[in-house]
């Protein structure tokens, strides 16, 4: 719920402030700028990776095989509540078996992944399917080709 516009002391600017006292920023946002908005934010699928930024190399300790090139765009980031959402893509790689560090909901837009749990359970997820990997699940991620997904980390 938005409160009336208030003056932000550090800037002198008049901006909407929510009832929880966080500043509500108008669109558009930068590609990775932390943000909160009282407006709808459309998450674009970035077909073929168009408009995604280089997210740098993965840690060598996290990669069992391949030379992954990952890109992405964060549409929403609220570190105070541990929530972020955006689009990620990456070339083929296989990750090491480690406990997953976050709770993550994903919708695969392109490609397929195979997730192998420490118990031996193997799950293949393909484009058009949604899934959740819970924090702490010990698993390995493998993608034989290009993958693009929408993610929500919480």
Tab-separated table of N, CA and C in Angstrom:
chain	number	residue	atom	x	y	z
A	1	UNK	N	0.828	-1.172	0.000
A	1	UNK	CA	0.000	0.000	0.000
A	1	UNK	C	0.876	1.241	0.000
A	2	UNK	N	0.590	2.181	-0.843
A	2	UNK	CA	1.386	3.392	-0.932
A	2	UNK	C	0.863	4.459	0.010
A	3	UNK	N	1.802	5.114	0.658
A	3	UNK	CA	1.470	6.276	1.473
A	3	UNK	C	1.577	7.496	0.568
A	4	UNK	N	1.127	8.643	1.016
A	4	UNK	CA	1.281	9.846	0.194
A	4	UNK	C	2.757	10.098	-0.092
A	5	UNK	N	2.995	10.896	-1.135
A	5	UNK	CA	4.384	11.227	-1.462
A	5	UNK	C	5.033	11.933	-0.291
A	6	UNK	N	6.311	11.599	-0.075
A	6	UNK	CA	7.076	12.207	0.999
A	6	UNK	C	8.397	12.682	0.440
A	7	UNK	N	9.008	13.597	1.119
A	7	UNK	CA	10.313	14.079	0.699
A	7	UNK	C	11.375	13.170	1.283
A	8	UNK	N	12.277	12.705	0.433
A	8	UNK	CA	13.386	11.871	0.876
A	8	UNK	C	14.502	12.811	1.312
A	9	UNK	N	14.857	12.812	2.618
A	9	UNK	CA	15.801	13.788	3.136
A	9	UNK	C	17.145	13.830	2.422
A	10	UNK	N	17.663	12.677	2.032
A	10	UNK	CA	18.993	12.671	1.426
A	10	UNK	C	19.021	13.341	0.056
A	11	UNK	N	17.880	13.367	-0.641
A	11	UNK	CA	17.885	13.919	-1.990
A	11	UNK	C	17.020	15.165	-2.146
A	12	UNK	N	16.076	15.340	-1.235
A	12	UNK	CA	15.144	16.442	-1.355
A	12	UNK	C	14.049	16.176	-2.376
A	13	UNK	N	14.099	15.010	-3.043
A	13	UNK	CA	13.116	14.673	-4.068
A	13	UNK	C	11.841	14.158	-3.421
A	14	UNK	N	10.731	14.365	-4.086
A	14	UNK	CA	9.452	13.867	-3.623
A	14	UNK	C	9.146	12.586	-4.380
A	15	UNK	N	9.050	11.458	-3.659
A	15	UNK	CA	8.797	10.161	-4.281
A	15	UNK	C	7.768	9.405	-3.454
A	16	UNK	N	7.019	8.484	-4.071
A	16	UNK	CA	6.092	7.665	-3.292
A	16	UNK	C	6.865	6.777	-2.322
A	17	UNK	N	6.344	6.613	-1.112
A	17	UNK	CA	6.961	5.754	-0.112
A	17	UNK	C	5.904	4.780	0.359
A	18	UNK	N	6.249	3.480	0.425
A	18	UNK	CA	5.271	2.480	0.837
A	18	UNK	C	5.071	2.521	2.345
A	19	UNK	N	4.040	1.828	2.814
A	19	UNK	CA	3.733	1.810	4.239
A	19	UNK	C	4.849	1.164	5.050
A	20	UNK	N	5.671	0.304	4.419
A	20	UNK	CA	6.806	-0.274	5.149
A	20	UNK	C	8.042	0.618	5.061
A	21	UNK	N	7.854	1.845	4.570
A	21	UNK	CA	8.846	2.901	4.517
A	21	UNK	C	9.910	2.695	3.440
A	22	UNK	N	9.742	1.713	2.535
A	22	UNK	CA	10.691	1.573	1.438
A	22	UNK	C	10.268	2.495	0.296
A	23	UNK	N	11.245	3.031	-0.390
A	23	UNK	CA	10.966	3.938	-1.503
A	23	UNK	C	10.460	3.128	-2.682
A	24	UNK	N	9.442	3.595	-3.337
A	24	UNK	CA	8.883	2.936	-4.502
A	24	UNK	C	9.416	3.650	-5.737
A	25	UNK	N	10.185	2.940	-6.546
A	25	UNK	CA	10.811	3.532	-7.715
A	25	UNK	C	9.945	3.340	-8.954
A	26	UNK	N	9.809	4.350	-9.801
A	26	UNK	CA	9.055	4.176	-11.043
A	26	UNK	C	9.871	3.403	-12.069
A	27	UNK	N	9.194	2.776	-13.035
A	27	UNK	CA	9.874	2.126	-14.147
A	27	UNK	C	10.397	3.192	-15.089
A	28	UNK	N	11.388	2.974	-15.922
A	28	UNK	CA	12.124	1.730	-16.093
A	28	UNK	C	13.285	1.626	-15.110
A	29	UNK	N	13.770	0.413	-14.932
A	29	UNK	CA	14.894	0.148	-14.059
A	29	UNK	C	16.089	-0.265	-14.887
A	30	UNK	N	17.257	-0.143	-14.306
A	30	UNK	CA	18.460	-0.681	-14.922
A	30	UNK	C	18.415	-2.189	-14.859
A	31	UNK	N	19.249	-2.887	-15.611
A	31	UNK	CA	19.164	-4.338	-15.721
A	31	UNK	C	19.448	-5.099	-14.432
A	32	UNK	N	20.276	-4.580	-13.537
A	32	UNK	CA	20.570	-5.320	-12.321
A	32	UNK	C	20.402	-4.451	-11.081
A	33	UNK	N	19.728	-3.321	-11.220
A	33	UNK	CA	19.549	-2.406	-10.107
A	33	UNK	C	18.522	-2.945	-9.121
A	34	UNK	N	18.857	-2.998	-7.804
A	34	UNK	CA	17.850	-3.423	-6.825
A	34	UNK	C	16.630	-2.521	-6.927
A	35	UNK	N	15.452	-3.111	-6.781
A	35	UNK	CA	14.257	-2.314	-7.007
A	35	UNK	C	13.073	-2.830	-6.242
A	36	UNK	N	12.123	-1.953	-6.028
A	36	UNK	CA	10.793	-2.263	-5.531
A	36	UNK	C	9.859	-1.363	-6.296
A	37	UNK	N	8.702	-1.848	-6.625
A	37	UNK	CA	7.767	-1.031	-7.383
A	37	UNK	C	6.344	-1.409	-7.032
A	38	UNK	N	5.473	-0.428	-7.059
A	38	UNK	CA	4.055	-0.685	-6.875
A	38	UNK	C	3.396	-0.904	-8.228
A	39	UNK	N	4.220	-1.029	-9.266
A	39	UNK	CA	3.717	-1.224	-10.618
A	39	UNK	C	4.034	-2.639	-11.080
A	40	UNK	N	3.229	-3.132	-11.988
A	40	UNK	CA	3.486	-4.421	-12.610
A	40	UNK	C	4.822	-4.372	-13.347
A	41	UNK	N	5.603	-5.432	-13.225
A	41	UNK	CA	6.863	-5.533	-13.958
A	41	UNK	C	6.777	-6.757	-14.857
A	42	UNK	N	6.881	-6.556	-16.135
A	42	UNK	CA	6.851	-7.657	-17.089
A	42	UNK	C	8.254	-8.252	-17.179
A	43	UNK	N	8.342	-9.579	-17.113
A	43	UNK	CA	9.608	-10.291	-17.286
A	43	UNK	C	9.621	-10.807	-18.712
A	44	UNK	N	10.523	-10.280	-19.519
A	44	UNK	CA	10.610	-10.663	-20.917
A	44	UNK	C	11.402	-11.955	-21.066
A	45	UNK	N	11.053	-12.803	-22.023
A	45	UNK	CA	11.729	-14.093	-22.165
A	45	UNK	C	13.124	-14.018	-22.771
A	46	UNK	N	13.489	-12.893	-23.376
A	46	UNK	CA	14.823	-12.713	-23.968
A	46	UNK	C	15.159	-13.867	-24.922
A	47	UNK	N	14.330	-14.066	-25.926
A	47	UNK	CA	14.528	-15.127	-26.914
A	47	UNK	C	15.957	-15.112	-27.434
A	48	UNK	N	16.581	-16.261	-27.413
A	48	UNK	CA	17.964	-16.379	-27.888
A	48	UNK	C	18.963	-15.639	-27.021
A	49	UNK	N	18.537	-15.167	-25.862
A	49	UNK	CA	19.434	-14.460	-24.964
A	49	UNK	C	19.571	-12.979	-25.237
A	50	UNK	N	18.810	-12.446	-26.209
A	50	UNK	CA	18.883	-11.017	-26.526
A	50	UNK	C	18.609	-10.177	-25.283
A	51	UNK	N	19.478	-9.205	-25.009
A	51	UNK	CA	19.291	-8.293	-23.894
A	51	UNK	C	19.805	-8.782	-22.557
A	52	UNK	N	20.404	-9.962	-22.515
A	52	UNK	CA	20.966	-10.465	-21.263
A	52	UNK	C	22.412	-10.006	-21.135
A	53	UNK	N	22.861	-9.832	-19.897
A	53	UNK	CA	24.220	-9.368	-19.617
A	53	UNK	C	25.123	-10.534	-19.231
A	54	UNK	N	26.397	-10.415	-19.541
A	54	UNK	CA	27.388	-11.416	-19.131
A	54	UNK	C	27.456	-11.444	-17.608
A	55	UNK	N	27.260	-12.617	-17.020
A	55	UNK	CA	27.326	-12.755	-15.568
A	55	UNK	C	28.644	-13.355	-15.110
A	56	UNK	N	29.601	-13.445	-16.014
A	56	UNK	CA	30.929	-13.926	-15.631
A	56	UNK	C	30.995	-15.434	-15.472
A	57	UNK	N	32.192	-15.884	-15.185
A	57	UNK	CA	32.449	-17.322	-15.076
A	57	UNK	C	31.892	-17.894	-13.774
A	58	UNK	N	31.467	-19.139	-13.850
A	58	UNK	CA	31.070	-19.865	-12.646
A	58	UNK	C	32.345	-20.265	-11.916
A	59	UNK	N	32.233	-20.496	-10.636
A	59	UNK	CA	33.368	-20.969	-9.850
A	59	UNK	C	33.816	-22.326	-10.381
A	60	UNK	N	35.110	-22.489	-10.575
A	60	UNK	CA	35.649	-23.763	-11.081
A	60	UNK	C	35.262	-24.922	-10.166
A	61	UNK	N	35.140	-24.664	-8.871
A	61	UNK	CA	34.764	-25.707	-7.922
A	61	UNK	C	33.339	-26.200	-8.146
A	62	UNK	N	32.502	-25.378	-8.797
A	62	UNK	CA	31.101	-25.742	-9.040
A	62	UNK	C	30.875	-26.443	-10.374
A	63	UNK	N	31.932	-26.523	-11.209
A	63	UNK	CA	31.785	-27.078	-12.556
A	63	UNK	C	32.557	-28.386	-12.669
A	64	UNK	N	31.820	-29.468	-12.951
A	64	UNK	CA	32.446	-30.784	-13.133
A	64	UNK	C	32.983	-30.921	-14.548
A	65	UNK	N	32.212	-30.432	-15.539
A	65	UNK	CA	32.669	-30.481	-16.928
A	65	UNK	C	32.017	-29.357	-17.727
A	66	UNK	N	32.702	-28.973	-18.807
A	66	UNK	CA	32.211	-27.911	-19.672
A	66	UNK	C	32.868	-26.579	-19.343
A	67	UNK	N	32.593	-25.611	-20.181
A	67	UNK	CA	33.074	-24.231	-19.994
A	67	UNK	C	31.874	-23.301	-20.125
A	68	UNK	N	31.019	-23.286	-19.087
A	68	UNK	CA	29.761	-22.545	-19.204
A	68	UNK	C	29.943	-21.042	-19.346
A	69	UNK	N	29.120	-20.474	-20.211
A	69	UNK	CA	29.027	-19.023	-20.381
A	69	UNK	C	27.618	-18.650	-19.941
A	70	UNK	N	27.506	-17.922	-18.828
A	70	UNK	CA	26.187	-17.571	-18.308
A	70	UNK	C	25.909	-16.082	-18.459
A	71	UNK	N	24.644	-15.799	-18.714
A	71	UNK	CA	24.171	-14.421	-18.838
A	71	UNK	C	22.848	-14.306	-18.102
A	72	UNK	N	22.431	-13.097	-17.827
A	72	UNK	CA	21.152	-12.950	-17.153
A	72	UNK	C	20.715	-11.515	-17.045
A	73	UNK	N	19.539	-11.369	-16.465
A	73	UNK	CA	19.001	-10.053	-16.142
A	73	UNK	C	18.103	-10.217	-14.927
A	74	UNK	N	18.364	-9.421	-13.909
A	74	UNK	CA	17.545	-9.429	-12.708
A	74	UNK	C	16.467	-8.367	-12.870
A	75	UNK	N	15.212	-8.785	-12.750
A	75	UNK	CA	14.094	-7.860	-12.866
A	75	UNK	C	13.636	-7.341	-11.513
A	76	UNK	N	13.814	-8.142	-10.486
A	76	UNK	CA	13.377	-7.748	-9.151
A	76	UNK	C	14.399	-8.263	-8.161
A	77	UNK	N	14.837	-7.395	-7.242
A	77	UNK	CA	15.804	-7.794	-6.238
A	77	UNK	C	15.462	-7.089	-4.937
A	78	UNK	N	15.094	-7.855	-3.931
A	78	UNK	CA	14.771	-7.321	-2.610
A	78	UNK	C	15.583	-8.102	-1.576
A	79	UNK	N	16.866	-7.749	-1.422
A	79	UNK	CA	17.726	-8.508	-0.512
A	79	UNK	C	17.242	-8.505	0.938
A	80	UNK	N	16.513	-7.466	1.327
A	80	UNK	CA	16.022	-7.402	2.702
A	80	UNK	C	15.028	-8.517	3.008
A	81	UNK	N	14.353	-9.041	1.997
A	81	UNK	CA	13.439	-10.168	2.198
A	81	UNK	C	13.923	-11.431	1.483
A	82	UNK	N	15.098	-11.360	0.858
A	82	UNK	CA	15.682	-12.533	0.216
A	82	UNK	C	14.960	-12.993	-1.031
A	83	UNK	N	14.466	-12.056	-1.830
A	83	UNK	CA	13.710	-12.410	-3.018
A	83	UNK	C	14.317	-11.747	-4.242
A	84	UNK	N	14.530	-12.531	-5.290
A	84	UNK	CA	14.960	-11.965	-6.570
A	84	UNK	C	14.344	-12.785	-7.689
A	85	UNK	N	14.193	-12.138	-8.851
A	85	UNK	CA	13.591	-12.806	-9.998
A	85	UNK	C	14.198	-12.247	-11.269
A	86	UNK	N	14.308	-13.096	-12.283
A	86	UNK	CA	14.846	-12.639	-13.543
A	86	UNK	C	14.939	-13.757	-14.563
A	87	UNK	N	15.811	-13.544	-15.538
A	87	UNK	CA	16.036	-14.503	-16.620
A	87	UNK	C	17.517	-14.846	-16.636
A	88	UNK	N	17.831	-16.118	-16.839
A	88	UNK	CA	19.210	-16.612	-16.874
A	88	UNK	C	19.346	-17.526	-18.070
A	89	UNK	N	20.509	-17.482	-18.729
A	89	UNK	CA	20.796	-18.482	-19.745
A	89	UNK	C	22.240	-18.925	-19.610
A	90	UNK	N	22.528	-20.090	-20.182
A	90	UNK	CA	23.874	-20.640	-20.039
A	90	UNK	C	24.099	-21.729	-21.095
A	91	UNK	N	25.356	-21.855	-21.498
A	91	UNK	CA	25.754	-22.923	-22.402
A	91	UNK	C	25.924	-24.222	-21.611
A	92	UNK	N	26.195	-25.307	-22.319
A	92	UNK	CA	26.277	-26.645	-21.722
A	92	UNK	C	27.317	-26.720	-20.605
A	93	UNK	N	26.955	-27.458	-19.548
A	93	UNK	CA	27.897	-27.767	-18.468
A	93	UNK	C	27.277	-28.808	-17.548
A	94	UNK	N	28.127	-29.377	-16.713
A	94	UNK	CA	27.672	-30.267	-15.649
A	94	UNK	C	28.252	-29.750	-14.341
A	95	UNK	N	27.391	-29.564	-13.362
A	95	UNK	CA	27.827	-29.059	-12.063
A	95	UNK	C	28.209	-30.179	-11.124
A	96	UNK	N	28.923	-29.821	-10.078
A	96	UNK	CA	29.314	-30.796	-9.058
A	96	UNK	C	28.138	-31.048	-8.114
A	97	UNK	N	28.193	-32.160	-7.386
A	97	UNK	CA	27.153	-32.531	-6.434
A	97	UNK	C	27.361	-31.702	-5.162
A	98	UNK	N	26.477	-30.743	-4.945
A	98	UNK	CA	26.582	-29.869	-3.766
A	98	UNK	C	25.183	-29.574	-3.221
A	99	UNK	N	25.100	-29.177	-1.939
A	99	UNK	CA	23.802	-28.722	-1.423
A	99	UNK	C	23.413	-27.412	-2.110
A	100	UNK	N	22.174	-27.321	-2.587
A	100	UNK	CA	21.693	-26.110	-3.261
A	100	UNK	C	21.630	-24.996	-2.233
A	101	UNK	N	22.113	-23.824	-2.570
A	101	UNK	CA	22.278	-22.750	-1.584
A	101	UNK	C	21.048	-21.865	-1.391
A	102	UNK	N	20.038	-21.994	-2.242
A	102	UNK	CA	18.833	-21.153	-2.160
A	102	UNK	C	17.603	-21.997	-2.485
A	103	UNK	N	16.429	-21.475	-2.157
A	103	UNK	CA	15.182	-22.033	-2.680
A	103	UNK	C	14.968	-21.347	-4.018
A	104	UNK	N	14.718	-22.134	-5.073
A	104	UNK	CA	14.568	-21.532	-6.396
A	104	UNK	C	13.445	-22.192	-7.182
A	105	UNK	N	12.528	-21.355	-7.669
A	105	UNK	CA	11.466	-21.759	-8.589
A	105	UNK	C	11.943	-21.392	-9.984
A	106	UNK	N	11.792	-22.302	-10.949
A	106	UNK	CA	12.265	-22.056	-12.309
A	106	UNK	C	11.235	-22.509	-13.335
A	107	UNK	N	11.189	-21.780	-14.440
A	107	UNK	CA	10.427	-22.186	-15.624
A	107	UNK	C	11.433	-22.233	-16.764
A	108	UNK	N	11.621	-23.406	-17.337
A	108	UNK	CA	12.546	-23.513	-18.468
A	108	UNK	C	11.868	-22.977	-19.721
A	109	UNK	N	12.517	-22.036	-20.354
A	109	UNK	CA	12.011	-21.455	-21.594
A	109	UNK	C	12.598	-22.152	-22.810
A	110	UNK	N	13.811	-22.661	-22.649
A	110	UNK	CA	14.507	-23.305	-23.765
A	110	UNK	C	15.500	-24.300	-23.200
A	111	UNK	N	15.641	-25.450	-23.864
A	111	UNK	CA	16.607	-26.451	-23.447
A	111	UNK	C	16.042	-27.431	-22.439
A	112	UNK	N	16.949	-28.186	-21.822
A	112	UNK	CA	16.570	-29.195	-20.832
A	112	UNK	C	17.700	-29.364	-19.830
A	113	UNK	N	17.333	-29.734	-18.605
A	113	UNK	CA	18.320	-30.018	-17.566
A	113	UNK	C	18.002	-31.351	-16.924
A	114	UNK	N	19.042	-31.994	-16.425
A	114	UNK	CA	18.892	-33.215	-15.647
A	114	UNK	C	19.452	-32.925	-14.266
A	115	UNK	N	18.614	-33.119	-13.250
A	115	UNK	CA	19.038	-32.906	-11.868
A	115	UNK	C	19.145	-34.281	-11.213
A	116	UNK	N	20.348	-34.587	-10.702
A	116	UNK	CA	20.590	-35.859	-10.021
A	116	UNK	C	20.768	-35.584	-8.538
A	117	UNK	N	19.910	-36.183	-7.720
A	117	UNK	CA	19.975	-35.995	-6.277
A	117	UNK	C	20.961	-36.982	-5.669
A	118	UNK	N	21.464	-36.671	-4.493
A	118	UNK	CA	22.428	-37.529	-3.801
A	118	UNK	C	21.868	-38.933	-3.585
A	119	UNK	N	20.553	-39.047	-3.466
A	119	UNK	CA	19.889	-40.344	-3.277
A	119	UNK	C	19.934	-41.211	-4.533
A	120	UNK	N	20.321	-40.591	-5.678
A	120	UNK	CA	20.327	-41.303	-6.944
A	120	UNK	C	19.125	-40.990	-7.824
A	121	UNK	N	18.135	-40.312	-7.281
A	121	UNK	CA	16.952	-39.927	-8.065
A	121	UNK	C	17.367	-38.955	-9.162
A	122	UNK	N	16.929	-39.230	-10.400
A	122	UNK	CA	17.260	-38.397	-11.553
A	122	UNK	C	15.966	-37.825	-12.127
A	123	UNK	N	15.949	-36.500	-12.327
A	123	UNK	CA	14.779	-35.832	-12.885
A	123	UNK	C	15.213	-35.001	-14.076
A	124	UNK	N	14.548	-35.218	-15.203
A	124	UNK	CA	14.814	-34.413	-16.397
A	124	UNK	C	13.680	-33.410	-16.551
A	125	UNK	N	14.042	-32.148	-16.744
A	125	UNK	CA	13.068	-31.074	-16.912
A	125	UNK	C	13.323	-30.444	-18.272
A	126	UNK	N	12.255	-30.237	-19.047
A	126	UNK	CA	12.393	-29.713	-20.406
A	126	UNK	C	11.678	-28.374	-20.556
A	127	UNK	N	11.968	-27.686	-21.645
A	127	UNK	CA	11.360	-26.388	-21.931
A	127	UNK	C	9.848	-26.475	-21.777
A	128	UNK	N	9.288	-25.451	-21.125
A	128	UNK	CA	7.853	-25.407	-20.880
A	128	UNK	C	7.455	-25.954	-19.520
A	129	UNK	N	8.383	-26.583	-18.821
A	129	UNK	CA	8.090	-27.151	-17.508
A	129	UNK	C	8.639	-26.248	-16.405
A	130	UNK	N	7.970	-26.299	-15.259
A	130	UNK	CA	8.386	-25.535	-14.086
A	130	UNK	C	8.768	-26.507	-12.977
A	131	UNK	N	9.697	-26.073	-12.114
A	131	UNK	CA	10.123	-26.916	-11.004
A	131	UNK	C	10.748	-26.068	-9.911
A	132	UNK	N	10.917	-26.677	-8.739
A	132	UNK	CA	11.521	-26.022	-7.589
A	132	UNK	C	12.662	-26.894	-7.083
A	133	UNK	N	13.797	-26.263	-6.794
A	133	UNK	CA	14.874	-26.935	-6.073
A	133	UNK	C	14.946	-26.250	-4.711
A	134	UNK	N	14.697	-27.013	-3.630
A	134	UNK	CA	14.725	-26.401	-2.302
A	134	UNK	C	16.154	-26.241	-1.773
A	135	UNK	N	16.328	-25.215	-0.965
A	135	UNK	CA	17.616	-24.973	-0.314
A	135	UNK	C	18.039	-26.244	0.442
A	136	UNK	N	19.294	-26.607	0.307
A	136	UNK	CA	19.831	-27.743	1.036
A	136	UNK	C	19.776	-29.068	0.303
A	137	UNK	N	19.001	-29.139	-0.803
A	137	UNK	CA	18.947	-30.389	-1.563
A	137	UNK	C	20.312	-30.637	-2.193
A	138	UNK	N	20.935	-31.754	-1.876
A	138	UNK	CA	22.223	-32.090	-2.475
A	138	UNK	C	21.953	-32.692	-3.841
A	139	UNK	N	22.447	-32.002	-4.868
A	139	UNK	CA	22.154	-32.423	-6.232
A	139	UNK	C	23.228	-31.923	-7.197
A	140	UNK	N	23.187	-32.470	-8.393
A	140	UNK	CA	24.060	-32.031	-9.488
A	140	UNK	C	23.171	-31.620	-10.656
A	141	UNK	N	23.539	-30.532	-11.311
A	141	UNK	CA	22.800	-29.960	-12.442
A	141	UNK	C	23.588	-30.283	-13.700
A	142	UNK	N	22.904	-30.820	-14.720
A	142	UNK	CA	23.570	-31.094	-15.996
A	142	UNK	C	22.681	-30.610	-17.127
A	143	UNK	N	23.285	-29.854	-18.032
A	143	UNK	CA	22.583	-29.447	-19.251
A	143	UNK	C	23.512	-29.721	-20.416
A	144	UNK	N	23.010	-30.495	-21.375
A	144	UNK	CA	23.820	-30.895	-22.524
A	144	UNK	C	23.921	-29.820	-23.588
A	145	UNK	N	23.119	-28.774	-23.460
A	145	UNK	CA	23.122	-27.687	-24.427
A	145	UNK	C	22.674	-26.404	-23.763
A	146	UNK	N	22.317	-25.441	-24.594
A	146	UNK	CA	21.883	-24.128	-24.132
A	146	UNK	C	20.588	-24.230	-23.340
A	147	UNK	N	20.508	-23.497	-22.219
A	147	UNK	CA	19.302	-23.433	-21.392
A	147	UNK	C	19.004	-21.972	-21.088
A	148	UNK	N	17.714	-21.639	-21.140
A	148	UNK	CA	17.251	-20.303	-20.758
A	148	UNK	C	16.059	-20.510	-19.831
A	149	UNK	N	16.053	-19.772	-18.708
A	149	UNK	CA	14.988	-19.961	-17.726
A	149	UNK	C	14.592	-18.642	-17.073
A	150	UNK	N	13.363	-18.622	-16.554
A	150	UNK	CA	12.920	-17.584	-15.631
A	150	UNK	C	13.142	-18.158	-14.244
A	151	UNK	N	13.709	-17.353	-13.354
A	151	UNK	CA	13.970	-17.823	-11.996
A	151	UNK	C	13.356	-16.898	-10.960
A	152	UNK	N	12.983	-17.502	-9.843
A	152	UNK	CA	12.581	-16.764	-8.652
A	152	UNK	C	13.326	-17.414	-7.504
A	153	UNK	N	14.214	-16.652	-6.881
A	153	UNK	CA	14.995	-17.132	-5.738
A	153	UNK	C	14.404	-16.497	-4.484
A	154	UNK	N	14.151	-17.343	-3.481
A	154	UNK	CA	13.552	-16.835	-2.258
A	154	UNK	C	14.162	-17.497	-1.052
